[in-house]
Coordinates of N, CA and C in Angstrom, one line a residue:
Chain A
M1 N 31.7 2.3 14.9 CA 32.1 1.6 13.7 C 31.0 1.7 12.6
N2 N 31.4 2.1 11.4 CA 30.4 2.1 10.4 C 30.2 0.7 9.7
I3 N 29.0 0.3 9.5 CA 28.7 -0.9 8.7 C 28.7 -0.5 7.2
P4 N 29.6 -1.2 6.4 CA 29.6 -0.8 5.0 C 28.3 -1.2 4.3
Y5 N 28.0 -0.5 3.2 CA 26.9 -0.8 2.4 C 25.5 -0.6 3.1
T6 N 25.4 0.3 4.0 CA 24.1 0.6 4.6 C 23.3 1.5 3.7
V7 N 24.0 2.2 2.9 CA 23.3 3.2 2.0 C 23.4 2.8 0.5
E8 N 24.7 2.5 0.1 CA 25.0 2.1 -1.3 C 24.6 0.7 -1.5
T9 N 24.4 0.3 -2.8 CA 24.1 -1.1 -3.1 C 25.5 -1.8 -3.2
R10 N 25.5 -3.0 -2.7 CA 26.7 -3.9 -2.7 C 26.9 -4.3 -4.1
P11 N 28.1 -4.4 -4.6 CA 28.3 -4.9 -6.0 C 28.0 -6.3 -6.2
D12 N 28.2 -7.1 -5.1 CA 27.9 -8.6 -5.3 C 26.4 -8.9 -5.3
T13 N 25.6 -8.3 -4.4 CA 24.2 -8.6 -4.3 C 23.3 -7.7 -5.1
G14 N 23.9 -6.5 -5.4 CA 23.1 -5.5 -6.2 C 22.0 -4.8 -5.3
L15 N 22.2 -5.1 -4.0 CA 21.2 -4.5 -3.0 C 22.0 -3.9 -1.8
A16 N 21.4 -2.9 -1.1 CA 21.9 -2.5 0.1 C 21.7 -3.6 1.2
N17 N 22.5 -3.6 2.2 CA 22.4 -4.7 3.2 C 21.0 -4.8 3.8
G18 N 20.5 -3.6 4.1 CA 19.2 -3.6 4.8 C 18.1 -4.2 3.9
K19 N 18.1 -3.9 2.6 CA 17.1 -4.4 1.7 C 17.2 -5.9 1.6
L20 N 18.4 -6.4 1.5 CA 18.6 -7.9 1.4 C 18.0 -8.5 2.7
G21 N 18.3 -7.8 3.8 CA 17.9 -8.4 5.1 C 16.4 -8.4 5.2
I22 N 15.7 -7.3 4.8 CA 14.2 -7.3 4.9 C 13.6 -8.3 4.0
W23 N 14.2 -8.5 2.8 CA 13.6 -9.5 1.9 C 13.8 -11.0 2.4
L24 N 14.9 -11.2 3.1 CA 15.2 -12.5 3.7 C 14.1 -12.7 4.8
F25 N 13.9 -11.7 5.6 CA 12.9 -11.8 6.6 C 11.5 -12.0 6.0
L26 N 11.2 -11.3 5.0 CA 9.9 -11.5 4.4 C 9.7 -12.8 3.7
A27 N 10.8 -13.4 3.2 CA 10.8 -14.8 2.7 C 10.4 -15.8 3.8
S28 N 10.9 -15.5 5.0 CA 10.6 -16.4 6.2 C 9.1 -16.2 6.5
E29 N 8.6 -15.0 6.4 CA 7.2 -14.7 6.7 C 6.3 -15.4 5.7
V30 N 6.7 -15.4 4.4 CA 5.9 -16.1 3.4 C 5.8 -17.6 3.8
M31 N 6.9 -18.2 4.3 CA 6.9 -19.6 4.7 C 5.9 -19.8 5.9
L32 N 5.9 -18.8 6.8 CA 5.1 -18.9 8.0 C 3.6 -18.9 7.6
F33 N 3.2 -17.8 6.8 CA 1.8 -17.7 6.4 C 1.5 -18.8 5.4
G34 N 2.4 -19.1 4.6 CA 2.2 -20.2 3.6 C 1.8 -21.5 4.3
A35 N 2.5 -21.8 5.4 CA 2.2 -23.1 6.1 C 0.8 -23.0 6.7
L36 N 0.4 -21.8 7.2 CA -0.9 -21.7 7.8 C -2.0 -21.7 6.7
F37 N -1.7 -21.1 5.6 CA -2.7 -21.2 4.4 C -2.9 -22.6 4.0
S38 N -1.7 -23.3 3.9 CA -1.8 -24.8 3.5 C -2.6 -25.6 4.5
S39 N -2.4 -25.3 5.8 CA -3.2 -25.9 6.8 C -4.7 -25.7 6.6
Y40 N -5.0 -24.4 6.3 CA -6.4 -24.0 6.0 C -7.0 -24.9 4.9
I41 N -6.2 -25.0 3.8 CA -6.7 -25.7 2.6 C -6.9 -27.2 2.9
I42 N -5.9 -27.8 3.7 CA -6.0 -29.2 4.0 C -7.3 -29.4 4.9
L43 N -7.5 -28.5 5.9 CA -8.6 -28.7 6.8 C -9.9 -28.5 6.1
R44 N -9.9 -27.6 5.1 CA -11.2 -27.3 4.4 C -11.5 -28.5 3.4
M45 N -10.5 -29.0 2.7 CA -10.7 -30.1 1.8 C -11.1 -31.3 2.5
G46 N -10.6 -31.5 3.7 CA -10.9 -32.7 4.5 C -12.2 -32.7 5.2
S47 N -12.8 -31.5 5.2 CA -14.0 -31.4 6.0 C -15.3 -31.7 5.1
V48 N -16.2 -32.4 5.7 CA -17.5 -32.7 5.0 C -18.3 -31.4 4.8
E49 N -18.4 -30.6 5.8 CA -19.2 -29.4 5.8 C -18.3 -28.2 6.2
W50 N -18.4 -27.1 5.6 CA -17.6 -25.9 6.0 C -18.6 -24.8 6.2
P51 N -18.5 -24.1 7.3 CA -19.5 -23.0 7.6 C -19.3 -21.8 6.7
H52 N -20.4 -21.2 6.3 CA -20.5 -20.0 5.5 C -21.2 -18.9 6.2
G53 N -20.8 -17.7 6.1 CA -21.6 -16.6 6.6 C -21.4 -16.4 8.1
E54 N -20.4 -17.0 8.7 CA -20.1 -16.9 10.2 C -19.4 -15.6 10.5
L55 N -18.8 -15.0 9.5 CA -18.0 -13.8 9.8 C -18.8 -12.5 9.2
N56 N -18.5 -11.4 9.8 CA -19.1 -10.1 9.3 C -18.3 -9.6 8.1
V57 N -18.9 -9.8 6.9 CA -18.2 -9.4 5.7 C -18.0 -7.9 5.7
W58 N -18.9 -7.1 6.2 CA -18.8 -5.6 6.2 C -17.6 -5.1 7.0
L59 N -17.4 -5.8 8.2 CA -16.3 -5.4 9.0 C -15.0 -5.8 8.3
G60 N -15.0 -6.9 7.7 CA -13.8 -7.4 6.9 C -13.5 -6.5 5.8
A61 N -14.6 -6.0 5.1 CA -14.4 -5.1 3.9 C -13.9 -3.8 4.4
A62 N -14.4 -3.3 5.5 CA -13.9 -2.0 6.1 C -12.4 -2.1 6.4
N63 N -12.0 -3.2 7.0 CA -10.6 -3.4 7.3 C -9.7 -3.5 6.0
T64 N -10.3 -4.0 4.9 CA -9.6 -4.1 3.6 C -9.4 -2.7 3.1
V65 N -10.4 -1.9 3.2 CA -10.3 -0.5 2.7 C -9.2 0.2 3.6
I66 N -9.3 0.0 4.9 CA -8.3 0.7 5.8 C -6.9 0.3 5.4
L67 N -6.6 -1.0 5.2 CA -5.3 -1.5 4.9 C -4.8 -1.0 3.5
I68 N -5.7 -1.0 2.5 CA -5.3 -0.5 1.2 C -4.9 1.0 1.3
S69 N -5.7 1.8 2.1 CA -5.4 3.2 2.3 C -4.1 3.4 3.0
S70 N -3.8 2.5 4.0 CA -2.6 2.6 4.7 C -1.4 2.3 3.9
S71 N -1.5 1.4 2.9 CA -0.4 1.2 2.0 C -0.1 2.4 1.1
V72 N -1.1 3.2 0.8 CA -1.0 4.4 0.0 C -0.2 5.4 0.8
T73 N -0.7 5.6 2.1 CA -0.1 6.6 2.9 C 1.4 6.2 3.3
M74 N 1.6 4.9 3.4 CA 3.0 4.5 3.7 C 3.9 4.8 2.5
V75 N 3.5 4.5 1.3 CA 4.4 4.8 0.2 C 4.6 6.3 0.0
M76 N 3.5 7.1 0.4 CA 3.7 8.5 0.3 C 4.7 9.0 1.3
A77 N 4.7 8.4 2.5 CA 5.7 8.7 3.5 C 7.1 8.6 3.0
W78 N 7.3 7.5 2.3 CA 8.6 7.2 1.7 C 8.9 8.2 0.6
A79 N 7.9 8.4 -0.3 CA 8.1 9.3 -1.5 C 8.4 10.7 -1.0
S80 N 7.8 11.1 0.1 CA 8.0 12.5 0.6 C 9.5 12.6 1.0
L81 N 10.1 11.6 1.6 CA 11.5 11.7 2.0 C 12.4 11.7 0.8
K82 N 12.0 11.0 -0.3 CA 12.8 11.0 -1.5 C 12.8 12.5 -2.1
L83 N 11.7 13.2 -1.8 CA 11.5 14.6 -2.3 C 12.0 15.6 -1.2
N84 N 12.7 15.1 -0.2 CA 13.2 15.9 0.9 C 12.2 16.7 1.7
D85 N 11.0 16.2 1.8 CA 10.0 16.8 2.6 C 9.7 16.0 3.8
H86 N 10.4 16.3 4.9 CA 10.3 15.6 6.1 C 8.9 15.8 6.8
G87 N 8.4 17.0 6.7 CA 7.1 17.4 7.3 C 6.0 16.5 6.7
K88 N 5.9 16.4 5.4 CA 4.9 15.6 4.8 C 5.1 14.1 5.1
H89 N 6.4 13.7 5.2 CA 6.7 12.3 5.6 C 6.1 12.0 6.9
R90 N 6.3 12.9 7.9 CA 5.7 12.6 9.2 C 4.2 12.5 9.2
L91 N 3.6 13.4 8.5 CA 2.1 13.4 8.4 C 1.6 12.1 7.8
Y92 N 2.2 11.6 6.7 CA 1.8 10.4 6.1 C 2.1 9.2 7.0
L93 N 3.2 9.2 7.7 CA 3.5 8.1 8.6 C 2.6 8.0 9.8
I94 N 2.2 9.2 10.3 CA 1.2 9.3 11.4 C -0.1 8.8 10.9
L95 N -0.5 9.2 9.7 CA -1.7 8.7 9.1 C -1.7 7.2 9.0
T96 N -0.6 6.6 8.6 CA -0.5 5.1 8.4 C -0.7 4.5 9.8
F97 N -0.1 5.1 10.8 CA -0.2 4.6 12.2 C -1.6 4.6 12.7
V98 N -2.3 5.7 12.4 CA -3.7 5.8 12.8 C -4.6 4.8 12.1
L99 N -4.3 4.6 10.8 CA -5.1 3.6 10.0 C -4.9 2.2 10.6
A100 N -3.7 1.9 11.0 CA -3.4 0.6 11.6 C -4.1 0.5 12.9
A101 N -4.2 1.6 13.7 CA -4.9 1.5 14.9 C -6.4 1.3 14.7
F102 N -7.0 1.9 13.6 CA -8.4 1.7 13.3 C -8.6 0.2 12.9
F103 N -7.7 -0.3 12.2 CA -7.8 -1.8 11.8 C -7.9 -2.6 13.1
L104 N -7.1 -2.3 14.1 CA -7.1 -3.1 15.3 C -8.4 -2.9 16.1
V105 N -8.9 -1.7 16.1 CA -10.1 -1.4 16.9 C -11.3 -2.2 16.2
N106 N -11.3 -2.2 14.9 CA -12.3 -2.9 14.1 C -12.2 -4.4 14.5
K107 N -11.0 -4.9 14.5 CA -10.7 -6.3 14.8 C -11.2 -6.7 16.2
Y108 N -11.0 -5.7 17.1 CA -11.4 -5.9 18.5 C -12.9 -6.1 18.6
F109 N -13.6 -5.3 17.9 CA -15.1 -5.4 17.9 C -15.5 -6.8 17.3
E110 N -14.8 -7.2 16.2 CA -15.1 -8.4 15.6 C -14.9 -9.6 16.5
Y111 N -13.7 -9.6 17.1 CA -13.3 -10.7 18.1 C -14.3 -10.7 19.3
S112 N -14.6 -9.5 19.8 CA -15.4 -9.5 21.0 C -16.8 -10.0 20.7
G113 N -17.3 -9.6 19.5 CA -18.6 -10.1 19.0 C -18.7 -11.7 19.0
H114 N -17.6 -12.3 18.5 CA -17.6 -13.7 18.5 C -17.4 -14.3 19.9
L115 N -16.6 -13.7 20.7 CA -16.3 -14.3 22.0 C -17.5 -14.2 22.9
T116 N -18.3 -13.1 22.8 CA -19.4 -12.9 23.7 C -20.5 -13.9 23.3
R117 N -20.5 -14.4 22.1 CA -21.5 -15.4 21.7 C -20.9 -16.8 21.9
G118 N -19.8 -16.9 22.5 CA -19.2 -18.2 22.9 C -18.5 -18.8 21.7
E119 N -18.2 -18.0 20.6 CA -17.6 -18.6 19.4 C -16.1 -18.3 19.4
G120 N -15.5 -19.0 20.3 CA -14.0 -18.8 20.4 C -13.3 -19.8 19.5
P121 N -12.0 -19.9 19.5 CA -11.3 -20.8 18.6 C -11.6 -22.3 18.9
W122 N -12.1 -22.6 20.1 CA -12.5 -23.9 20.5 C -13.8 -24.4 19.9
H123 N -14.6 -23.4 19.4 CA -16.0 -23.7 18.9 C -16.0 -24.6 17.7
S124 N -15.1 -24.3 16.7 CA -15.1 -25.1 15.5 C -13.7 -25.0 14.8
T125 N -13.5 -25.9 13.9 CA -12.2 -25.9 13.1 C -12.1 -24.6 12.4
F126 N -13.2 -24.1 11.8 CA -13.2 -22.9 11.0 C -12.7 -21.7 11.9
L127 N -13.4 -21.6 13.1 CA -13.0 -20.5 14.0 C -11.6 -20.6 14.5
A128 N -11.1 -21.9 14.7 CA -9.8 -22.1 15.2 C -8.8 -21.5 14.1
I129 N -9.0 -21.9 12.9 CA -8.0 -21.4 11.8 C -8.2 -19.9 11.6
Y130 N -9.5 -19.4 11.8 CA -9.8 -18.0 11.6 C -9.0 -17.2 12.7
F131 N -9.1 -17.6 13.9 CA -8.4 -16.9 15.0 C -6.9 -17.0 14.9
T132 N -6.4 -18.1 14.4 CA -5.0 -18.3 14.3 C -4.5 -17.4 13.2
L133 N -5.1 -17.4 12.0 CA -4.6 -16.6 10.9 C -4.7 -15.1 11.2
T134 N -5.9 -14.7 11.6 CA -6.1 -13.3 11.8 C -5.4 -12.8 13.1
G135 N -5.2 -13.7 14.1 CA -4.5 -13.3 15.3 C -3.0 -13.0 15.0
L136 N -2.4 -13.9 14.2 CA -1.0 -13.8 13.8 C -0.9 -12.5 12.9
H137 N -1.8 -12.3 12.0 CA -1.8 -11.1 11.2 C -1.9 -9.9 12.1
G138 N -2.8 -9.9 13.0 CA -2.9 -8.8 14.0 C -1.6 -8.5 14.7
L139 N -0.9 -9.5 15.1 CA 0.3 -9.3 15.8 C 1.4 -8.6 14.9
H140 N 1.3 -9.0 13.6 CA 2.2 -8.3 12.6 C 1.8 -6.8 12.5
I141 N 0.5 -6.5 12.6 CA 0.1 -5.1 12.5 C 0.7 -4.4 13.7
V142 N 0.6 -5.0 14.9 CA 1.1 -4.4 16.1 C 2.7 -4.2 15.9
G143 N 3.3 -5.2 15.3 CA 4.8 -5.0 15.1 C 5.1 -3.8 14.2
G144 N 4.3 -3.7 13.1 CA 4.5 -2.6 12.2 C 4.2 -1.2 12.9
M145 N 3.2 -1.2 13.8 CA 2.9 0.0 14.5 C 4.1 0.4 15.5
I146 N 4.7 -0.6 16.1 CA 5.9 -0.3 17.0 C 7.0 0.3 16.2
V147 N 7.3 -0.2 15.0 CA 8.3 0.3 14.1 C 8.0 1.7 13.7
M148 N 6.7 1.9 13.2 CA 6.3 3.3 12.8 C 6.4 4.3 14.0
G149 N 5.9 3.8 15.1 CA 6.0 4.6 16.3 C 7.4 5.1 16.6
Y150 N 8.3 4.2 16.4 CA 9.7 4.5 16.7 C 10.2 5.6 15.7
F151 N 9.8 5.5 14.4 CA 10.2 6.5 13.4 C 9.5 7.8 13.5
I152 N 8.3 7.8 14.1 CA 7.6 9.0 14.4 C 8.2 9.7 15.6
G153 N 8.6 8.9 16.6 CA 9.2 9.4 17.8 C 10.7 9.5 17.8
P154 N 11.3 8.7 18.7 CA 12.8 8.8 18.9 C 13.7 8.6 17.6
G155 N 13.2 7.7 16.7 CA 14.0 7.4 15.5 C 14.0 8.5 14.5
A156 N 13.1 9.5 14.6 CA 13.0 10.6 13.6 C 14.2 11.5 13.5
K157 N 15.0 11.6 14.6 CA 16.1 12.5 14.6 C 17.2 12.0 13.6
M158 N 17.2 10.8 13.2 CA 18.2 10.3 12.3 C 18.1 11.0 10.9
W159 N 16.9 11.6 10.6 CA 16.8 12.3 9.4 C 17.8 13.5 9.3
K160 N 18.1 14.1 10.5 CA 19.0 15.3 10.5 C 20.4 14.8 10.3
T161 N 20.8 13.7 10.8 CA 22.2 13.3 10.7 C 22.5 12.4 9.5
K162 N 21.6 11.4 9.2 CA 21.9 10.5 8.1 C 20.6 10.3 7.3
P163 N 20.3 11.3 6.5 CA 19.0 11.3 5.8 C 18.8 10.1 4.8
E164 N 19.9 9.8 4.1 CA 19.8 8.7 3.2 C 19.5 7.3 3.9
Q165 N 20.2 7.1 5.0 CA 20.0 5.9 5.7 C 18.5 5.9 6.3
F166 N 18.1 7.0 6.8 CA 16.7 7.1 7.3 C 15.7 6.8 6.2
T167 N 15.9 7.3 5.0 CA 15.0 7.1 3.9 C 15.0 5.6 3.6
N168 N 16.1 4.9 3.6 CA 16.2 3.5 3.4 C 15.4 2.7 4.4
R169 N 15.5 3.1 5.7 CA 14.8 2.4 6.8 C 13.3 2.6 6.6
I170 N 12.9 3.7 6.1 CA 11.4 3.9 5.9 C 11.0 3.0 4.7
E171 N 11.9 2.9 3.7 CA 11.5 2.0 2.6 C 11.4 0.6 3.1
Y172 N 12.3 0.1 4.0 CA 12.2 -1.3 4.5 C 10.9 -1.4 5.4
T173 N 10.6 -0.4 6.1 CA 9.4 -0.4 6.9 C 8.2 -0.6 6.0
G174 N 8.2 0.2 4.9 CA 7.2 0.2 3.9 C 7.0 -1.2 3.2
L175 N 8.2 -1.9 3.0 CA 8.1 -3.2 2.4 C 7.4 -4.2 3.3
Y176 N 7.8 -4.1 4.6 CA 7.2 -4.9 5.6 C 5.7 -4.7 5.7
W177 N 5.3 -3.4 5.7 CA 3.9 -3.0 5.8 C 3.1 -3.5 4.6
H178 N 3.7 -3.4 3.4 CA 3.0 -3.9 2.2 C 2.8 -5.4 2.3
F179 N 3.8 -6.1 2.8 CA 3.7 -7.5 3.0 C 2.5 -7.9 3.9
V180 N 2.4 -7.2 5.0 CA 1.3 -7.4 6.0 C 0.0 -7.1 5.3
D181 N -0.1 -6.0 4.5 CA -1.3 -5.7 3.8 C -1.7 -6.8 2.8
L182 N -0.6 -7.3 2.1 CA -0.8 -8.3 1.1 C -1.4 -9.6 1.7
V183 N -0.9 -9.9 2.9 CA -1.5 -11.1 3.6 C -3.0 -10.9 3.8
W184 N -3.4 -9.7 4.2 CA -4.8 -9.4 4.4 C -5.6 -9.6 3.1
I185 N -5.0 -9.1 2.0 CA -5.6 -9.2 0.6 C -6.0 -10.7 0.3
F186 N -5.2 -11.6 0.8 CA -5.5 -13.0 0.6 C -6.5 -13.5 1.7
L187 N -6.2 -13.0 3.0 CA -7.1 -13.5 4.1 C -8.6 -13.2 3.9
F188 N -8.8 -11.9 3.4 CA -10.2 -11.5 3.4 C -11.1 -12.3 2.5
P189 N -10.7 -12.6 1.2 CA -11.6 -13.4 0.4 C -11.6 -14.9 0.9
V190 N -10.5 -15.4 1.4 CA -10.4 -16.8 1.8 C -11.3 -17.1 3.0
L191 N -11.3 -16.2 4.0 CA -12.0 -16.4 5.2 C -13.4 -15.8 5.2
Y192 N -13.6 -14.7 4.5 CA -14.9 -14.0 4.6 C -15.8 -14.3 3.4
L193 N -15.3 -14.6 2.3 CA -16.1 -14.7 1.1 C -16.3 -16.1 0.6
L194 N -15.3 -16.9 0.6 CA -15.4 -18.2 0.0 C -16.0 -19.2 0.9
Chain B
M1 N 13.4 -6.1 -5.0 CA 12.3 -5.3 -5.4 C 12.2 -4.0 -4.6
S2 N 12.0 -2.9 -5.2 CA 11.9 -1.6 -4.5 C 10.4 -1.5 -3.9
L3 N 10.3 -0.5 -3.0 CA 8.9 -0.3 -2.4 C 8.0 0.2 -3.5
R4 N 8.5 1.0 -4.5 CA 7.7 1.5 -5.6 C 7.1 0.3 -6.3
R5 N 7.9 -0.7 -6.7 CA 7.4 -1.8 -7.5 C 6.5 -2.7 -6.6
F6 N 6.8 -2.9 -5.4 CA 6.0 -3.7 -4.5 C 4.6 -3.0 -4.3
H7 N 4.6 -1.7 -4.3 CA 3.3 -1.0 -4.1 C 2.5 -1.2 -5.4
L8 N 3.1 -1.1 -6.6 CA 2.4 -1.3 -7.8 C 1.8 -2.7 -7.9
L9 N 2.6 -3.7 -7.4 CA 2.1 -5.1 -7.4 C 0.9 -5.2 -6.4
F10 N 1.0 -4.5 -5.3 CA 0.0 -4.6 -4.3 C -1.3 -3.9 -4.8
I11 N -1.2 -2.8 -5.5 CA -2.4 -2.1 -6.1 C -3.0 -3.0 -7.2
A12 N -2.2 -3.7 -8.0 CA -2.7 -4.6 -9.0 C -3.5 -5.7 -8.4
L13 N -3.0 -6.3 -7.3 CA -3.7 -7.4 -6.6 C -5.0 -6.8 -5.9
S14 N -4.9 -5.6 -5.5 CA -6.1 -5.0 -4.9 C -7.2 -4.8 -5.9
V15 N -6.8 -4.5 -7.2 CA -7.8 -4.4 -8.2 C -8.4 -5.7 -8.5
V16 N -7.6 -6.8 -8.5 CA -8.2 -8.2 -8.6 C -9.1 -8.5 -7.5
L17 N -8.8 -8.1 -6.3 CA -9.7 -8.4 -5.1 C -11.0 -7.6 -5.3
A18 N -10.9 -6.3 -5.7 CA -12.1 -5.5 -5.9 C -13.0 -6.2 -6.9
A19 N -12.4 -6.7 -8.0 CA -13.2 -7.4 -9.1 C -13.9 -8.7 -8.5
F20 N -13.1 -9.4 -7.7 CA -13.6 -10.6 -7.0 C -14.8 -10.3 -6.1
F21 N -14.6 -9.3 -5.3 CA -15.6 -8.9 -4.3 C -16.8 -8.4 -5.0
A22 N -16.7 -7.7 -6.2 CA -17.8 -7.3 -7.0 C -18.6 -8.5 -7.5
A23 N -17.8 -9.5 -8.0 CA -18.5 -10.7 -8.5 C -19.2 -11.4 -7.3
W24 N -18.6 -11.5 -6.2 CA -19.2 -12.2 -5.0 C -20.5 -11.5 -4.6
A25 N -20.4 -10.1 -4.5 CA -21.6 -9.4 -4.1 C -22.7 -9.5 -5.2
G26 N -22.3 -9.5 -6.5 CA -23.3 -9.7 -7.6 C -24.0 -11.1 -7.4
G27 N -23.2 -12.1 -7.1 CA -23.8 -13.5 -6.8 C -24.8 -13.5 -5.7
Q28 N -24.4 -12.8 -4.6 CA -25.3 -12.7 -3.4 C -26.6 -12.0 -3.8
Y29 N -26.4 -10.9 -4.6 CA -27.6 -10.2 -5.0 C -28.6 -11.1 -5.8
R30 N -28.0 -11.9 -6.7 CA -28.9 -12.8 -7.5 C -29.6 -13.8 -6.6
L31 N -28.9 -14.2 -5.5 CA -29.5 -15.2 -4.6 C -30.5 -14.6 -3.6
A32 N -30.2 -13.4 -3.0 CA -31.0 -12.9 -1.9 C -31.8 -11.7 -2.4
H33 N -31.5 -11.1 -3.5 CA -32.2 -9.9 -4.0 C -32.2 -8.7 -3.0
E34 N -31.1 -8.6 -2.2 CA -31.0 -7.5 -1.3 C -30.2 -6.4 -1.9
M35 N -30.7 -5.2 -1.8 CA -30.1 -4.0 -2.5 C -28.7 -3.8 -2.0
R36 N -28.4 -4.1 -0.8 CA -27.0 -3.8 -0.2 C -26.0 -4.5 -1.0
F37 N -26.3 -5.7 -1.5 CA -25.3 -6.5 -2.3 C -25.1 -5.8 -3.7
A38 N -26.2 -5.3 -4.3 CA -26.0 -4.7 -5.6 C -25.2 -3.4 -5.4
V39 N -25.4 -2.6 -4.4 CA -24.7 -1.4 -4.1 C -23.2 -1.8 -3.9
T40 N -23.0 -2.8 -3.1 CA -21.6 -3.3 -2.8 C -20.9 -3.6 -4.1
S41 N -21.6 -4.3 -5.0 CA -21.0 -4.7 -6.2 C -20.6 -3.5 -7.1
L42 N -21.5 -2.5 -7.1 CA -21.2 -1.3 -7.9 C -20.0 -0.5 -7.3
V43 N -20.0 -0.4 -6.0 CA -19.0 0.3 -5.3 C -17.6 -0.4 -5.5
C44 N -17.6 -1.7 -5.5 CA -16.4 -2.5 -5.8 C -15.8 -2.2 -7.2
V45 N -16.8 -2.2 -8.2 CA -16.3 -2.0 -9.5 C -15.7 -0.6 -9.6
A46 N -16.4 0.4 -9.0 CA -15.9 1.8 -9.0 C -14.5 1.9 -8.3
S47 N -14.4 1.2 -7.2 CA -13.2 1.2 -6.4 C -12.0 0.6 -7.2
G48 N -12.3 -0.5 -7.8 CA -11.3 -1.2 -8.7 C -10.8 -0.3 -9.8
A49 N -11.8 0.4 -10.4 CA -11.4 1.3 -11.5 C -10.5 2.5 -10.9
A50 N -10.9 3.0 -9.8 CA -10.2 4.1 -9.1 C -8.8 3.6 -8.8
L51 N -8.7 2.4 -8.3 CA -7.4 1.9 -7.9 C -6.5 1.7 -9.1
A52 N -7.1 1.3 -10.2 CA -6.3 1.1 -11.5 C -5.8 2.4 -12.0
V53 N -6.6 3.4 -11.9 CA -6.2 4.8 -12.4 C -5.1 5.3 -11.4
Y54 N -5.3 5.1 -10.1 CA -4.3 5.5 -9.2 C -2.9 4.8 -9.5
G55 N -3.0 3.5 -9.7 CA -1.8 2.8 -10.0 C -1.0 3.3 -11.2
A56 N -1.8 3.6 -12.3 CA -1.2 4.1 -13.5 C -0.6 5.5 -13.2
R57 N -1.3 6.3 -12.5 CA -0.7 7.7 -12.2 C 0.5 7.6 -11.3
F58 N 0.4 6.7 -10.3 CA 1.6 6.5 -9.4 C 2.8 6.0 -10.2
Q59 N 2.6 5.1 -11.1 CA 3.7 4.6 -11.9 C 4.4 5.7 -12.7
R60 N 3.5 6.6 -13.3 CA 4.0 7.7 -14.1 C 4.7 8.7 -13.3
K61 N 4.1 9.1 -12.1 CA 4.6 10.2 -11.3 C 5.9 9.8 -10.5
T62 N 6.1 8.5 -10.2 CA 7.2 8.1 -9.4 C 8.3 7.5 -10.2
K63 N 8.3 7.6 -11.5 CA 9.3 7.0 -12.4 C 10.7 7.3 -12.0
N64 N 10.9 8.6 -11.6 CA 12.3 9.1 -11.3 C 12.7 9.0 -9.8
L65 N 11.8 8.3 -9.0 CA 12.2 8.2 -7.5 C 13.2 7.2 -7.3

């Protein structure tokens, strides 16, 4: 059975079903991260002293560069499909996947550095909120990698049968990926610089 | 909002972050007088400018997508 409006925009919403769905999902994500950011602000405002310089700014900055680059490769993966170039799309999507993996490797070194010094989430309020925020963000990176892995692997064959629907799916993946990158754009200055 | 517009918004916010990071590194340089902070500040200014140019080019080139 075909689901209507998987490709065309619906006249009532002005959006394809998938796009409405991903924006509703992202709205719920905004609430989730918004609640955690609010917790951070409340904890920081209520604290007499707040630690500075506990995190490695250079590792955080490297991860910022990695995620900004991955947003560029992600949008290029989508634009390549719009230009009917599936080969380039695959290349850009694989690049995005690799950049996401680099981010996680970097994060692993950062986490292991803290944990070997005994600076786990139990150590201080700052580290508790740091591990919560960055851990949740990291899980979202893993989620994005699973979706990208699917479209690089078994999901890629959809391009041959339903190219327009496949292009839409990559656009929704890109919207999710940009949201995850955007969260980091806020996390980096809040946790590492301020 | 399309991916194209979301990407442009993301690049605009990245430019703001680059400016903020440049200001932060400049402040650290004034406090510590360490060369690495001055270099970071300059690299951030250059990166912010490069991102702004990229954003403008992306907007122009993808108008019909």
